[in-house]
Coordinates of C-alpha atoms and ligand atoms in Angstrom, one line a residue:
X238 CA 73.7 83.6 77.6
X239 CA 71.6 86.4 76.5
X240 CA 73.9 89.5 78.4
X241 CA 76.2 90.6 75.8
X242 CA 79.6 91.3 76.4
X243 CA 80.5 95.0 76.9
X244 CA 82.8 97.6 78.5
X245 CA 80.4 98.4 81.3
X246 CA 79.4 95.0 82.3
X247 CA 81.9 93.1 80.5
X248 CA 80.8 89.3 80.7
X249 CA 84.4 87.9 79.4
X250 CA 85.6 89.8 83.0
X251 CA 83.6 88.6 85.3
X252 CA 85.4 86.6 87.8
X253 CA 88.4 87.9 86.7
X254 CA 91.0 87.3 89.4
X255 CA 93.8 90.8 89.5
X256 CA 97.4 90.6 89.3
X257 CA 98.9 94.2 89.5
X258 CA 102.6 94.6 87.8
X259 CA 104.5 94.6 90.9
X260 CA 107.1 96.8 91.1
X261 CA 108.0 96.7 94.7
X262 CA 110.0 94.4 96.4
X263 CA 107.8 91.2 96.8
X264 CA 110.1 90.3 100.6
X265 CA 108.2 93.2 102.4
X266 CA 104.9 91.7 102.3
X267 CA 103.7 89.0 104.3
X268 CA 100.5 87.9 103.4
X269 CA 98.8 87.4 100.1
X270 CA 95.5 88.6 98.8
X271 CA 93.5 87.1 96.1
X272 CA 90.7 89.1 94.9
X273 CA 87.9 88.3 91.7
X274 CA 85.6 91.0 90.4
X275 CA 81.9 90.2 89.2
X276 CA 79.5 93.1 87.7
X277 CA 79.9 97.0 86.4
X278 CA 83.7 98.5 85.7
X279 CA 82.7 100.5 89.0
X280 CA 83.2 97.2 91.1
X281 CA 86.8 96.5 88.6
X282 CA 87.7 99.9 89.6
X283 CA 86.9 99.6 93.3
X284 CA 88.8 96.1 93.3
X285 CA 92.0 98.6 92.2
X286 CA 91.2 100.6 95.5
X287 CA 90.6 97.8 97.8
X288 CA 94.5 96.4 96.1
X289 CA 95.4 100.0 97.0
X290 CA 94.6 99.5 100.6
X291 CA 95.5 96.0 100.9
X292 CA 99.2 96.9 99.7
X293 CA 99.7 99.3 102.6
X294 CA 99.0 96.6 105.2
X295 CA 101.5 94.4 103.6
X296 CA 99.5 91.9 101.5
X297 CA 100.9 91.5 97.9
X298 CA 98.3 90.3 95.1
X299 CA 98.7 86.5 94.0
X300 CA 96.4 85.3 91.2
X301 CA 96.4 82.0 92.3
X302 CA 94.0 81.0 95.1
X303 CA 96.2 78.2 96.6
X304 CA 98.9 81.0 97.5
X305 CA 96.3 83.2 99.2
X306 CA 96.1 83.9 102.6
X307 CA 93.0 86.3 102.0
X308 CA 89.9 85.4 99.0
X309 CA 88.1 88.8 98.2
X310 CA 85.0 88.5 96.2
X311 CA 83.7 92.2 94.8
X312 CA 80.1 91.2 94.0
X313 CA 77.2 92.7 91.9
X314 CA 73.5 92.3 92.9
X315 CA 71.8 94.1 89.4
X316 CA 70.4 90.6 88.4
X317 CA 69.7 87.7 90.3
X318 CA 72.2 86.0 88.1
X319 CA 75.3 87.8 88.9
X320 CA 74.6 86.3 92.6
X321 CA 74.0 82.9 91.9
X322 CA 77.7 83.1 90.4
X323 CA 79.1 84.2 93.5
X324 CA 77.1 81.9 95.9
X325 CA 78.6 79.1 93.3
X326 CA 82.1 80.3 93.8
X327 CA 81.7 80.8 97.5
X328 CA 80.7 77.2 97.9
X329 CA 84.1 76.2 95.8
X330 CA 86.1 78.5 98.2
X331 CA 84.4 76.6 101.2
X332 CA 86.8 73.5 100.3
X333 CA 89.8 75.3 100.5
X334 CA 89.2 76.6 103.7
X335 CA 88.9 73.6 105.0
X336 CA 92.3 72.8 104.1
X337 CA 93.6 76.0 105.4
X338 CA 92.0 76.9 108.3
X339 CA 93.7 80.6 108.9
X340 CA 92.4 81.5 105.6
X341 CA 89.9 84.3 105.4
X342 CA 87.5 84.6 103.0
X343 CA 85.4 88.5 102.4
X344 CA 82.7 89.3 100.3
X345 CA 82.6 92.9 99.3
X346 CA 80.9 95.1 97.2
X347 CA 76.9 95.1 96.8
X348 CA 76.2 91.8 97.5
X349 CA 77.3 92.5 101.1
X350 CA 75.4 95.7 101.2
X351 CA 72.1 94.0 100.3
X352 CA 72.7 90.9 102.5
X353 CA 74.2 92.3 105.4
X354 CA 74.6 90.0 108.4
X355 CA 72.7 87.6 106.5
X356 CA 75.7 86.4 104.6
X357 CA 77.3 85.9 107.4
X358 CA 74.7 83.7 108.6
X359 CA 74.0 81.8 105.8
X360 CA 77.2 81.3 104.3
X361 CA 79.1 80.6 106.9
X362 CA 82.5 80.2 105.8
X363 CA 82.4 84.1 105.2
X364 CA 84.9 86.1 107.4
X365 CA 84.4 89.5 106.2
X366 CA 81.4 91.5 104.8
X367 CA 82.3 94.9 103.3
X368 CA 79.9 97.2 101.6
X369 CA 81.5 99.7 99.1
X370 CA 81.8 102.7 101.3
X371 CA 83.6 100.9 103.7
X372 CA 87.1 99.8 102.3
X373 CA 88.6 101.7 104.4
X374 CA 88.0 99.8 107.2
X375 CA 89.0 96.4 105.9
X376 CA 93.0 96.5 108.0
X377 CA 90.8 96.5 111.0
X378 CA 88.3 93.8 109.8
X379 CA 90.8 92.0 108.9
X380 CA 92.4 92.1 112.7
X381 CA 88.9 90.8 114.3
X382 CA 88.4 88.4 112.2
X383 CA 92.0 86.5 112.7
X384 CA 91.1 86.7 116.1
X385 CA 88.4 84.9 115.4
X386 CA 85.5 87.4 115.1
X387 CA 83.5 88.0 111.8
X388 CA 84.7 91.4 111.1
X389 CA 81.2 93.2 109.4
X390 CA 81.0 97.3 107.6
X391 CA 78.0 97.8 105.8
X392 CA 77.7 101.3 106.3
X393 CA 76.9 103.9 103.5
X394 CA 78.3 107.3 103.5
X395 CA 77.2 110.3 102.3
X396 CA 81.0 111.4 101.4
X397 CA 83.2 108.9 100.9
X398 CA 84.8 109.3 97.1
X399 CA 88.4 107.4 98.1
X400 CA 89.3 110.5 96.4
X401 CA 93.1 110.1 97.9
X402 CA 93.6 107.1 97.2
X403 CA 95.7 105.8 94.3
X404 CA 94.0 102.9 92.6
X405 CA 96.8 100.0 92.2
X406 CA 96.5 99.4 88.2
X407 CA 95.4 95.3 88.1
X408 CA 95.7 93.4 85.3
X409 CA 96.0 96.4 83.5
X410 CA 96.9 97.0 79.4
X411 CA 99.0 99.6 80.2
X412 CA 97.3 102.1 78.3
X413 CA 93.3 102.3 79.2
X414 CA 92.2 102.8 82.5
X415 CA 88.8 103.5 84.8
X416 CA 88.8 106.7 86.6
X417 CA 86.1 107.1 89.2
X418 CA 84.5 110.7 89.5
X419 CA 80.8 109.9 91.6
X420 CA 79.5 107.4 93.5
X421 CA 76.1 106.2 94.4
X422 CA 72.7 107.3 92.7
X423 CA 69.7 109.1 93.4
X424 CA 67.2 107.8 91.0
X425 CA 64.6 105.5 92.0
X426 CA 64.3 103.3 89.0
X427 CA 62.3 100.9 90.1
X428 CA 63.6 98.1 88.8
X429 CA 67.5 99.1 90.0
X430 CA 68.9 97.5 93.4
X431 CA 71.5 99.9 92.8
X432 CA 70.4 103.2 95.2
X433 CA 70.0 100.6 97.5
X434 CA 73.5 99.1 98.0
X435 CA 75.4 101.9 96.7
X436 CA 74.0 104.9 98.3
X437 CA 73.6 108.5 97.6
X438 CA 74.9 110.2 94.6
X439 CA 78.3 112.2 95.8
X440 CA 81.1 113.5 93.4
X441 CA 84.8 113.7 93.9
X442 CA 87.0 116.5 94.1
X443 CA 87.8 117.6 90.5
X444 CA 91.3 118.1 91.3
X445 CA 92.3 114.9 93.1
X446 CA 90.6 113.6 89.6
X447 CA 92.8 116.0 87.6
X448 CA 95.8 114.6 89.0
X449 CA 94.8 111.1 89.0
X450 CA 94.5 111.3 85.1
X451 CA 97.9 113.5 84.6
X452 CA 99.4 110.9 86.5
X453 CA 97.7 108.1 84.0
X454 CA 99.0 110.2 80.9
X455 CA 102.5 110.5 82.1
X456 CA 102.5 106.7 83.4
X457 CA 102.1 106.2 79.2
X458 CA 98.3 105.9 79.5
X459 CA 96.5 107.0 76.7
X460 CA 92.6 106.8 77.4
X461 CA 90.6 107.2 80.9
X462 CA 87.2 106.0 81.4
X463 CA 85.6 108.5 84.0
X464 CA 83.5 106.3 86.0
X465 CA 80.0 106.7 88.0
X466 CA 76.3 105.0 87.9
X467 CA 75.6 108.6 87.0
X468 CA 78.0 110.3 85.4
X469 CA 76.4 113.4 84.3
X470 CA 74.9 114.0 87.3
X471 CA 78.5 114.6 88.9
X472 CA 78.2 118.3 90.7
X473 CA 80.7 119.4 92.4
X474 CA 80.2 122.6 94.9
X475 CA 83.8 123.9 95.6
X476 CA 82.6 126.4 97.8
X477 CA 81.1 123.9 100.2
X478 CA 84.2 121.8 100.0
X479 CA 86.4 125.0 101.3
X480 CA 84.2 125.9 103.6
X481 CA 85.9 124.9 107.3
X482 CA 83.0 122.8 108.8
X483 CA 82.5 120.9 105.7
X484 CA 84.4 117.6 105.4
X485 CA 87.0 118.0 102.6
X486 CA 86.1 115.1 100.4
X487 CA 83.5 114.2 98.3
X488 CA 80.1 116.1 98.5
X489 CA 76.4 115.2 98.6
X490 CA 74.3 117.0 95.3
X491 CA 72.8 119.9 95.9
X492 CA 71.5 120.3 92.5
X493 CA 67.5 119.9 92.1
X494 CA 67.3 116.2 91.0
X495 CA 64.3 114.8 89.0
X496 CA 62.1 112.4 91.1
X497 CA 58.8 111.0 90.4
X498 CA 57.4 111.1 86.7
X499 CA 58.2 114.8 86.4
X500 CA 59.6 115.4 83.0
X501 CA 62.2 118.2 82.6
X502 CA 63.1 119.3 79.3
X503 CA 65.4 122.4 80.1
X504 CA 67.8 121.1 77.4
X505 CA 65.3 119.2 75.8
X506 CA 65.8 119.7 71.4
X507 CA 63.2 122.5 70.6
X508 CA 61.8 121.8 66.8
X509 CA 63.4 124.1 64.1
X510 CA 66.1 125.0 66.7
X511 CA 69.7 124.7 65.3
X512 CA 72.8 122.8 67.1
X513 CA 74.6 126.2 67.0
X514 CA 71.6 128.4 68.1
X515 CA 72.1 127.3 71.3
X516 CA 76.0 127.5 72.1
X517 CA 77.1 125.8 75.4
X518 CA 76.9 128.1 78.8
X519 CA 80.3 129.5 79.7
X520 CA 81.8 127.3 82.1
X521 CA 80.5 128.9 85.4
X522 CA 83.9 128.5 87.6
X523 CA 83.3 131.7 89.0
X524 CA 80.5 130.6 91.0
X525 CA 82.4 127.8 92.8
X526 CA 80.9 124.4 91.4
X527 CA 82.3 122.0 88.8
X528 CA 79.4 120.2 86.7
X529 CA 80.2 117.3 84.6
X530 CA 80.7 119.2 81.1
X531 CA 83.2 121.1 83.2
X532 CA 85.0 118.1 84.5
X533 CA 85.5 116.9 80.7
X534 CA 86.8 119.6 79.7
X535 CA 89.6 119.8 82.1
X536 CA 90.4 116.1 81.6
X537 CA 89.9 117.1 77.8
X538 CA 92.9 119.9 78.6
X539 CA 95.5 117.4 80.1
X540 CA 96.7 116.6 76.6
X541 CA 95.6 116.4 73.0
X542 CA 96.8 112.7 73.3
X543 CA 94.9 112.0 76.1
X544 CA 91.1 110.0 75.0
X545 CA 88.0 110.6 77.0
X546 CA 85.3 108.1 77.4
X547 CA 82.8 108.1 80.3
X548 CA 80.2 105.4 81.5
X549 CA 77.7 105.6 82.5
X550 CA 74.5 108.3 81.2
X551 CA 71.5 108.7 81.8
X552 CA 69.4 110.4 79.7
X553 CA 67.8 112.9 81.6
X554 CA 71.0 114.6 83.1
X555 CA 73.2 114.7 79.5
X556 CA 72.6 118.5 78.4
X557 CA 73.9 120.1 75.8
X558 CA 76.6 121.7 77.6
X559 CA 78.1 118.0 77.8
X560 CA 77.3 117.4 74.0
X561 CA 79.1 120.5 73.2
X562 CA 82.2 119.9 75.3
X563 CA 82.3 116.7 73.4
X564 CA 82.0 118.5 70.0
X565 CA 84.4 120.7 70.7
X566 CA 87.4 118.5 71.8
X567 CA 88.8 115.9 69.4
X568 CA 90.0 113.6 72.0
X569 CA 86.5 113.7 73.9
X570 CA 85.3 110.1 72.5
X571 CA 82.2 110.1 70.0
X572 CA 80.6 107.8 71.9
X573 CA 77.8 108.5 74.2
X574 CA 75.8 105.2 76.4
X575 CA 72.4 106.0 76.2
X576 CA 70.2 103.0 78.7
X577 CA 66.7 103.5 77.0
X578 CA 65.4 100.3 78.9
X579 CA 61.6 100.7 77.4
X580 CA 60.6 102.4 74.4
X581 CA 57.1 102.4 75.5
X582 CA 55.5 105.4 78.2
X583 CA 53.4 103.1 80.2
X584 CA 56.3 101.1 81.0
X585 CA 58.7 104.0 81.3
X586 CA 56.5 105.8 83.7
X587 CA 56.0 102.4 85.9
X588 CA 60.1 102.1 85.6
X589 CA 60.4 105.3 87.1
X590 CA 63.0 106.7 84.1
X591 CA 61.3 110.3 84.6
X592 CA 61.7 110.7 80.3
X593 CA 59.3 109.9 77.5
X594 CA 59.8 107.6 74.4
X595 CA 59.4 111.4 72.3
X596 CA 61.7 112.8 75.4
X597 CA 64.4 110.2 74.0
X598 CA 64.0 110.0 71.0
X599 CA 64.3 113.6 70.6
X600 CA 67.7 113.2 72.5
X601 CA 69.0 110.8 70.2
X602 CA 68.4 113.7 67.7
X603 CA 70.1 115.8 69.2
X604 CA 73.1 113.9 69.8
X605 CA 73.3 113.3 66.3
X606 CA 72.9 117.1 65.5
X607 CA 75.7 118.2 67.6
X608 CA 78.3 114.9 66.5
X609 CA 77.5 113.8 63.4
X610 CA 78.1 110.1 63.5
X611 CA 78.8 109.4 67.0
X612 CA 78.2 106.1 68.5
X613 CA 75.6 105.6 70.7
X614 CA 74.2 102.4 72.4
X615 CA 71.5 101.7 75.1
X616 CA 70.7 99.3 77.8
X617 CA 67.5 96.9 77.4
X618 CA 64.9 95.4 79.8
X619 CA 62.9 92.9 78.0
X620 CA 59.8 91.4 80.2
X621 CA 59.0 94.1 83.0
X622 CA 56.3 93.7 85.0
X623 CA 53.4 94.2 83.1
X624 CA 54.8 94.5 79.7
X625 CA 52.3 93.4 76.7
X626 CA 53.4 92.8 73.0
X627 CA 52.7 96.7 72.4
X628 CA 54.9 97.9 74.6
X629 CA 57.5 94.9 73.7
X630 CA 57.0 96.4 70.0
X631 CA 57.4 100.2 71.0
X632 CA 61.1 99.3 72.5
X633 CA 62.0 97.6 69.3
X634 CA 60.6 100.5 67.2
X635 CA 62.7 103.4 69.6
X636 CA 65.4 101.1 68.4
X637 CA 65.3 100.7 65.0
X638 CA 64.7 104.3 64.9
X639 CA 67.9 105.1 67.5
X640 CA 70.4 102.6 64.8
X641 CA 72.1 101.8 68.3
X642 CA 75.5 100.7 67.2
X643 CA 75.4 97.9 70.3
X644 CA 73.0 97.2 73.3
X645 CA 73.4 95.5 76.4
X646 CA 70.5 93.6 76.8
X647 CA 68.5 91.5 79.7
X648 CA 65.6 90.0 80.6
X649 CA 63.8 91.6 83.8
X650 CA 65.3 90.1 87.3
X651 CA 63.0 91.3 90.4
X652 CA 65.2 92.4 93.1
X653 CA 64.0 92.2 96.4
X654 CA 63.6 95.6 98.3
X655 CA 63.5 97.5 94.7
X656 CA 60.3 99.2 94.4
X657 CA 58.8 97.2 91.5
X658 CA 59.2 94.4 94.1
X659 CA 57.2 96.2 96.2
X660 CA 54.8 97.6 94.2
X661 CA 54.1 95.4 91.0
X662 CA 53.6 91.7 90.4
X663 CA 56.5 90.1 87.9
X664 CA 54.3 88.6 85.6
X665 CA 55.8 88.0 82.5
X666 CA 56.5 84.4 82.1
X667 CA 59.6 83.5 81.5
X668 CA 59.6 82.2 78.1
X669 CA 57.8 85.1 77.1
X670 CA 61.0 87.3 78.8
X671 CA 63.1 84.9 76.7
X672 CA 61.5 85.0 73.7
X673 CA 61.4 89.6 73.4
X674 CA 64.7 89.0 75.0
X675 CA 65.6 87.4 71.7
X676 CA 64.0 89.4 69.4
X677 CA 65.6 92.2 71.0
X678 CA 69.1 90.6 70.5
X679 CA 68.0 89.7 67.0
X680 CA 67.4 93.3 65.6
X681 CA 70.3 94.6 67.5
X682 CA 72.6 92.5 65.6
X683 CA 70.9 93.6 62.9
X684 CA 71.3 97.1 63.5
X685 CA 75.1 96.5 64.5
X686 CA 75.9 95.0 61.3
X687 CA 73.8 97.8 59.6
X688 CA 76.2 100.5 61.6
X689 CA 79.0 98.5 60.7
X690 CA 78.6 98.4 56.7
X691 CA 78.2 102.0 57.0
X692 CA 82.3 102.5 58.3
X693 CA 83.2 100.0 55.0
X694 CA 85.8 102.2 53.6
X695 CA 85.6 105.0 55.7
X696 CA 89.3 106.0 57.6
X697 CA 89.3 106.7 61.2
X698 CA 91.6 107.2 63.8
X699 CA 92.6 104.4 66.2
X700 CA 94.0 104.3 70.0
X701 CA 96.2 100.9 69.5
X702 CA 95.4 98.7 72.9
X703 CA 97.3 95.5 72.0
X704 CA 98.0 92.4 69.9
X705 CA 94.0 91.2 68.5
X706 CA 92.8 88.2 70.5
X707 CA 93.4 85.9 67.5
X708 CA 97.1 87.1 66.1
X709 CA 99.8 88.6 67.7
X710 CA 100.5 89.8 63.8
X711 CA 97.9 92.1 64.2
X712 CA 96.6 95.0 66.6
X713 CA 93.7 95.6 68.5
X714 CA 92.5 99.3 68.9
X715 CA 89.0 101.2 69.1
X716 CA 87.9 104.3 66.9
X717 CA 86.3 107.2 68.8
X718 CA 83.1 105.4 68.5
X719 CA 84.3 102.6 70.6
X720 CA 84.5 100.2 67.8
X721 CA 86.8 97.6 68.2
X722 CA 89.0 97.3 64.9
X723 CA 91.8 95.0 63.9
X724 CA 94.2 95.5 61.6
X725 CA 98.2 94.1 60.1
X726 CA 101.1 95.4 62.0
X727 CA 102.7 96.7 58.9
X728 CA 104.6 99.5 60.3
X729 CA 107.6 98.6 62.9
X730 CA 107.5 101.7 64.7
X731 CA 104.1 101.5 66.1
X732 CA 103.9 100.2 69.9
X733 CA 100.1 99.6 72.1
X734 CA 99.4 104.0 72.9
X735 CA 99.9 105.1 69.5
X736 CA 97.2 106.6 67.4
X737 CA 97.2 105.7 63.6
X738 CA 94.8 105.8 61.1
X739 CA 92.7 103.2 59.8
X740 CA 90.8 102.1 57.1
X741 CA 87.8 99.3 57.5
X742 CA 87.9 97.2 54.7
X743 CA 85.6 94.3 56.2
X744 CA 83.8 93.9 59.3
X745 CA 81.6 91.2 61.2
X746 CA 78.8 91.9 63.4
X747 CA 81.2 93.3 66.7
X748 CA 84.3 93.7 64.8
X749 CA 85.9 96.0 62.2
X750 CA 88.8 94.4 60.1
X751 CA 90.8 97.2 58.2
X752 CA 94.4 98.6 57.4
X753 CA 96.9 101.3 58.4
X754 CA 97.0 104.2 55.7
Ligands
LIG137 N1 66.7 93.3 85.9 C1 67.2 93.3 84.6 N2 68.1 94.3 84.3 C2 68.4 95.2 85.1 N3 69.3 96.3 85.1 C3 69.3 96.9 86.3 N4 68.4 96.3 87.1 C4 67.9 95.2 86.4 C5 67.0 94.2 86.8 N5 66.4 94.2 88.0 C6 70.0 96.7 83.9 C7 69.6 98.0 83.4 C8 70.7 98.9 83.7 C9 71.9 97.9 83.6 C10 73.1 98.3 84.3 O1 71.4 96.7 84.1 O2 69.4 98.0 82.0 O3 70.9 100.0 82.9
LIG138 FE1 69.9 102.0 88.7 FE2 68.5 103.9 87.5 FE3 70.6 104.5 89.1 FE4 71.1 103.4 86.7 S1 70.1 105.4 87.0 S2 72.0 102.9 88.7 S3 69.3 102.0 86.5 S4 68.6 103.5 89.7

């Protein structure tokens, strides 16, 4: 109730069961897979790889589960939550089994990483149990366990990227589409499950990314979401890569990466210091490694038509170089997510974010320096261990002062294994984690209706996604700041992948209402 719908963890998604547009001939395959995604647009993205793989061995998608001689579950472990749901739907699964004995039924994603053989133990109706680095390996799972034997990979890698494979597009618009660049992460926040069952941090090949996108722009796509837990972390060495003894795909960061409480402010806003004082470092392709500034700007390059967005940041690894490849190309979104999760030190420093409320804030300043008006929202963790009312009212003072255009908010889940689980005692009450959860909420609506009012009258350039939700008399697009706007289809020629301009002559709290100019 209180996690807000958004593009990373999109709440009206989860659960969504894929159905690709099929363009082969449905007689070749013989069995049929039906798969549902819970969690990050990492685990909707990896669903499109696991379709990718599936297809190859002859099983063609079905959205309905009666029809299906294989039920994939892509799970999510962040909050206790997201597993309850999928325990639920395993339980509901367990009844169709019964009625069709040969039917398999996999868990995937980090759920299986976390639980391991334990899934298979305690829900035993489970066939398969496939951790995210180990897709690959799902044809021969899939062999063992018709032959009866649960078919288990939980294994992490250090390199896998699924860099050559070509994600089959499910239930896709057509014209905006997830691209994934790194997987895995190396920061210890201590309240993330995530380093846990995704692994270590390790970037893909910038060209097989290149290509993936080209092949998105000529397909008719119009925006790509480049995809990782870490995004601006991605680092690329392509001297490594060409090196003979090094495996070709993916590599593991070499860069220094901040651990501990160490605070690193090498990009860090100095005071009095002007945007244009400090002009972003030549790209460095001489010296054989692609960092994530670089990457954007060769997706930027494909084509002027072609929108950028990535997901997702954290603030410690977005340097100015990224902020001024984004100034510099129109089509590089105005939109940067910034996950503050405290805005007070104590609890920052027992989260493990390796920044300071002033280290943030100062951040947010410069953001605004370099893009005048770009978007920018956060991630929230109301109730971690420890938290008083202080601390509670530093985090909604960083965002009153941050104007966050949207949040995605939650109360603190302890995960076991993390190490806040290990090392501190979850002590806020519940209704206390309710209660800042919903002041939270409350002053983020606030603030989103504030950053709203602001666009009334303004004009801005709109990617057109589709007919709105409510009227297929009007469209549904976003502006750069990833605003979703609706507006009358007064012009015939205009088709889902066209840019036009807009002007907002209303909004609500999430939505813009305006016209075509
Ligand atoms: N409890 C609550 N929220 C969490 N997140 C990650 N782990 C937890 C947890 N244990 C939130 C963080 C993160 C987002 C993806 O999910 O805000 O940025
Ligand atoms: Fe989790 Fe922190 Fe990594 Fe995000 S940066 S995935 S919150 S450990």
């Amino acid at each position: 109730m209180f996690e807000i719908a958004h593009k990373v963890h999109d709440e009206s998604r989860q659960g969504e069961a894929f159905t690709p547009a099929m363009t082969t001939d449905d007689k070749q395959f013989n069995r049929r897979f039906y798969i549902e995604s819970y969690g990050c647009s990492m685990n909707f993205s990896d669903s499109e790889i696991v379709a990718s793989i599936l297809f190859n061995e002859g099983f063609s998608a079905t959205r309905h589960l009666h029809e299906a001689d294989l039920i994939l579950v892509n799970t999510c472990s962040i909050r206790e939550k997201a597993e309850q749901t999928v325990r639920k739907r395993l339980t509901e699964f367990r009844k169709l089994k019964h009625q069709k004995p040969s039917l398999l039924i996999g868990v995937l994603g980090c759920m299986a990483e976390r639980l391991k053989s334990k899934f298979l133990e305690e829900e035993k109706l489970v066939d398969l149990v496939v951790g995210p680095d180990a897709y690959r390996s799902l044809p021969g799972l899939i062999v063992d366990a018709d032959d009866g034997q649960k078919g288990i990979n939980v294994l992490l890698s250090r390199e896998e990227t699924y860099a050559d494979i070509s994600p089959v597009r499910l239930n896709s618009n057509g014209i905006t589409a997830f691209v994934s660049i790194m997987r895995g992460c190396n920061n210890m926040c201590s309240f993330c499950v995530v380093p846990f069952t995704r692994g270590r941090e390790r970037s893909r090949d910038p060209e097989s990314i290149i290509k993936e996108c080209s092949d998105l722009f000529n397909a008719g796509y119009r925006e790509v979401t480049l995809l990782g837990q870490n995004v601006d972390s991605y680092y690329y060495n392509q001297a490594a890569a060409t090196a003979p003894s090094v495996p070709q795909r993916g590599k593991v960061h070499t860069q220094p990466s901040l651990s501990g409480n160490t605070l690193m402010d090498n990009d860090t806003p100095k005071s009095g210091e002007s945007a244009l004082d400090n002009p972003p470092p030549e790209a460095d392709r001489g010296a054989g490694f692609i960092t994530f500034a670089m990457l954007l700007e060769m997706v930027a390059q494909i084509s002027p038509q072609l929108r950028i967005r990535f997901s997702t940041s954290h603030p410690k690894d977005i340097t100015d170089e990224v902020l001024f490849t984004m100034a510099k190309y129109n089509n590089i979104c105005k939109y940067i997510h910034l996950p503050l999760q405290s805005g007070s030190n104590r609890i920052l420093q027992l989260m493990n974010r390796s920044y300071t409320r002033e280290w943030y804030i100062s951040k947010v300043d410069r953001i605004r320096e370099i893009m005048p008006g770009c978007g920018i929202s956060a991630d929230i963790i109301a109730g971690f261990c420890t938290e008083t009312e202080e601390d509670h009212q530093e985090t909604l003072r960083v965002m009153e002062y941050s104007k966050y255009d949207m949040s995605y908010m939650f109360f603190y889940s302890e995960r076991p294994g993390t190490l806040a689980h290990r090392r501190y005692k979850d002590d806020i009450p519940e209704e206390i984690k309710k209660r800042r959860l919903q002041e939270i909420v409350d002053l983020q609506n606030k603030l989103s209706q504030q950053s709203n009012k602001e666009d009334l009258g303004k004009i801005f350039t709109v990617l057109i996604e589709g007919d709105s939700k409510k009227s297929n008399k009007d469209w549904m697009g976003r502006t750069s700041q990833n605003k979703v706007i609706v507006f009358p289809k007064s012009i015939h020629s205009l088709v889902p992948g066209s840019y036009v301009e807009v002007r907002v002559n209303h909004c609500t709290q999430a939505t813009l209402l305006g016209e075509i100019v």
